[in-house]
């Protein structure tokens, strides 16, 4: 044994090695999060395999040989003063462990690819949903069918044919949008509300101040037709 090495040159037991057979037999994770978690766990397994390989390499070093050393001399006799059984066992275990490590590394690479691609897919899906939500909010949900003379709606600048994109916080994404406008407290006398309409293909921003006593029915003085449901009059 080389000086300074504290190595058991007979320690070639396979039972002490990391067993990866059950890990490699499992199907790959299907979600980005699970793939990332398994990859991190396998990185630790990879370190354990490296430690196992190093332990068996110490057996070879302790016997003064390496993986390529012939175990017979020039005359064809077994090398003297060598634990040939331990050396052969160590070489065999090193080859097995190196193959296991290669398989684990390949699995880690696949898992990381799944994690990265999965993140990209999830981000794309999230962006698509966000864009869909924005698109829904930009969609008109009602049409101005008529505007009464001297009404708050006329004062605000609403005209017949305008299509309502946003009325305060109500948009096409709001469930039962026109019903939401008709709900108690949705329109308050004297409280201005920002609205956006499309007119001749362009967005127009207006400020409408509901007002009682303007000389007509309701607080707005306009008739709205829903684009997708039954008409509602305010």
XYZ file of C-alpha atoms in Angstrom:
234
model
C 0.000 0.000 0.000
C 1.277 3.475 -0.817
C 2.478 5.558 2.099
C -0.080 7.993 3.502
C -3.120 6.133 2.098
C -5.595 4.892 4.668
C -7.351 2.415 2.387
C -8.769 -1.045 2.893
C -7.483 -2.704 -0.268
C -9.988 -5.532 0.182
C -13.060 -3.244 0.359
C -14.719 -4.171 -2.932
C -18.176 -5.039 -1.620
C -20.932 -4.286 -4.142
C -23.497 -4.132 -1.324
C -22.017 -0.808 -0.200
C -22.506 0.747 -3.652
C -25.388 3.013 -4.632
C -28.163 1.072 -6.368
C -29.813 3.132 -9.118
C -31.802 0.374 -10.826
C -35.124 1.349 -9.238
C -34.554 5.037 -9.985
C -33.764 4.430 -13.643
C -36.783 2.137 -14.015
C -39.208 4.909 -13.066
C -40.986 6.829 -15.878
C -39.786 10.374 -16.436
C -41.642 13.179 -14.704
C -44.293 14.885 -16.820
C -44.415 18.349 -15.249
C -41.690 20.982 -15.166
C -41.717 21.155 -11.366
C -41.485 17.383 -10.892
C -38.735 17.117 -13.521
C -36.710 19.825 -11.793
C -37.160 18.175 -8.390
C -36.092 14.741 -9.669
C -33.082 16.220 -11.468
C -31.908 17.841 -8.232
C -32.281 14.517 -6.399
C -30.343 12.676 -9.103
C -27.498 15.166 -8.818
C -27.046 13.886 -5.270
C -27.183 10.285 -6.529
C -24.499 11.180 -9.058
C -22.274 12.419 -6.236
C -22.826 9.148 -4.364
C -21.808 7.179 -7.459
C -18.659 9.289 -7.751
C -17.854 8.463 -4.126
C -18.417 4.744 -4.784
C -16.135 4.836 -7.823
C -13.471 6.655 -5.810
C -13.695 4.007 -3.073
C -13.037 1.203 -5.545
C -10.294 3.221 -7.242
C -8.593 3.436 -3.847
C -8.460 -0.372 -3.843
C -6.574 -0.284 -7.137
C -4.277 2.492 -5.954
C -3.600 0.586 -2.749
C -2.466 -2.362 -4.849
C -0.333 -0.155 -7.088
C -2.404 -0.748 -10.238
C -4.969 1.074 -12.360
C -7.823 0.089 -14.678
C -5.396 -0.723 -17.501
C -2.743 -2.637 -15.570
C -2.280 -6.237 -16.737
C -2.511 -8.698 -13.867
C 0.165 -11.043 -15.232
C 3.886 -10.487 -15.624
C 6.010 -10.829 -18.753
C 6.248 -14.590 -18.233
C 2.466 -14.910 -17.974
C 2.372 -15.505 -14.237
C -0.067 -13.675 -11.907
C 1.467 -10.573 -10.385
C 3.057 -11.209 -7.044
C 2.163 -9.327 -3.880
C -1.181 -8.191 -5.328
C -4.667 -8.995 -4.093
C -5.831 -10.117 -7.523
C -9.342 -11.022 -6.373
C -9.847 -7.574 -4.848
C -8.408 -5.887 -7.947
C -10.665 -7.806 -10.338
C -13.698 -7.101 -8.162
C -12.847 -3.385 -7.940
C -12.404 -3.116 -11.712
C -15.718 -4.852 -12.300
C -17.531 -2.572 -9.835
C -15.937 0.539 -11.333
C -17.159 -0.419 -14.809
C -20.687 -1.054 -13.508
C -20.746 2.194 -11.538
C -19.446 4.207 -14.483
C -22.257 2.822 -16.642
C -24.762 3.664 -13.901
C -23.358 7.176 -13.652
C -23.658 7.633 -17.419
C -27.300 6.508 -17.305
C -28.023 8.854 -14.391
C -26.353 11.765 -16.211
C -28.439 11.085 -19.333
C -31.602 11.012 -17.222
C -30.646 14.295 -15.541
C -30.149 15.891 -18.968
C -33.583 14.715 -20.120
C -35.211 15.957 -16.917
C -33.573 19.371 -17.179
C -34.722 19.609 -20.789
C -38.257 18.737 -19.676
C -38.065 21.318 -16.895
C -36.833 24.064 -19.218
C -39.317 23.249 -21.977
C -42.096 22.832 -19.433
C -41.344 26.250 -17.961
C -41.418 27.723 -21.454
C -44.758 26.052 -22.195
C -46.222 27.201 -18.879
C -44.982 30.746 -19.449
C -46.392 30.730 -22.975
C -49.699 29.432 -21.652
C -49.762 32.114 -18.963
C -48.992 34.798 -21.547
C -51.694 33.427 -23.834
C -54.235 33.516 -21.022
C -53.184 37.048 -20.105
C -53.449 38.159 -23.720
C -56.823 36.451 -24.016
C -57.981 38.318 -20.921
C -56.759 41.628 -22.320
C -58.395 40.860 -25.657
C -61.659 40.116 -23.865
C -61.414 43.408 -21.995
C -60.913 45.276 -25.288
C -64.016 43.699 -26.817
C -67.199 45.772 -26.970
C -70.067 44.351 -24.944
C -72.857 46.839 -25.688
C -74.022 49.264 -28.355
C -75.573 52.696 -27.853
C -78.965 52.409 -29.539
C -80.167 55.931 -28.761
C -79.169 59.040 -26.790
C -81.758 61.446 -25.367
C -81.478 65.201 -25.904
C -79.844 67.128 -23.032
C -79.107 63.882 -21.195
C -75.937 63.134 -19.207
C -75.004 60.664 -21.972
C -75.254 63.369 -24.641
C -73.309 65.807 -22.460
C -70.559 63.195 -22.103
C -70.352 62.868 -25.883
C -72.000 59.488 -26.419
C -73.673 59.104 -29.792
C -75.861 56.480 -31.362
C -73.795 53.599 -32.725
C -70.979 53.858 -30.183
C -69.904 50.452 -28.907
C -69.072 50.258 -25.212
C -65.689 48.679 -24.440
C -65.415 49.768 -20.826
C -67.901 51.383 -18.479
C -66.100 52.073 -15.225
C -64.750 48.687 -14.175
C -67.199 46.740 -16.335
C -65.825 45.141 -19.514
C -66.736 42.248 -21.789
C -64.798 40.042 -19.367
C -67.289 40.918 -16.619
C -69.906 38.248 -16.085
C -73.294 39.560 -17.316
C -71.798 42.958 -18.078
C -75.031 44.875 -18.663
C -76.640 43.259 -15.646
C -73.647 44.491 -13.646
C -74.359 48.044 -14.857
C -77.979 47.689 -13.786
C -77.049 46.475 -10.311
C -77.759 48.827 -7.375
C -74.858 51.195 -6.767
C -73.226 50.551 -10.143
C -74.229 54.011 -11.360
C -74.397 56.759 -8.724
C -76.010 60.158 -9.151
C -73.297 62.811 -9.452
C -70.381 60.351 -9.490
C -68.433 60.522 -12.741
C -67.419 57.316 -14.490
C -64.790 56.789 -17.179
C -66.016 54.968 -20.255
C -64.383 53.880 -23.483
C -66.157 53.292 -26.757
C -65.222 52.370 -30.291
C -66.379 54.811 -32.938
C -65.556 54.398 -36.608
C -62.924 51.825 -35.677
C -61.150 54.044 -33.134
C -61.200 54.028 -29.337
C -62.701 57.126 -27.727
C -62.448 57.902 -23.996
C -65.305 59.789 -22.364
C -66.333 60.874 -18.876
C -70.004 60.475 -18.031
C -71.596 61.957 -14.919
C -74.947 60.308 -14.082
C -77.535 62.876 -13.045
C -81.098 62.705 -11.821
C -83.559 65.414 -12.775
C -82.101 66.079 -16.220
C -85.619 65.896 -17.646
C -85.802 62.299 -18.738
C -85.781 58.718 -17.564
C -82.924 57.219 -15.570
C -79.551 58.666 -14.664
C -77.853 58.317 -18.057
C -80.400 59.058 -20.750
C -79.239 56.454 -23.232
C -80.474 53.096 -24.448
C -77.901 50.302 -24.580
C -78.235 47.132 -26.600
C -76.068 44.236 -25.451
C -74.083 42.696 -28.265
C -74.502 39.151 -26.974
C -77.568 39.160 -24.707
C -81.023 40.716 -24.469
C -81.396 44.548 -24.421
C -81.274 46.445 -21.150
C -82.515 49.993 -20.731
C -81.236 52.458 -18.157
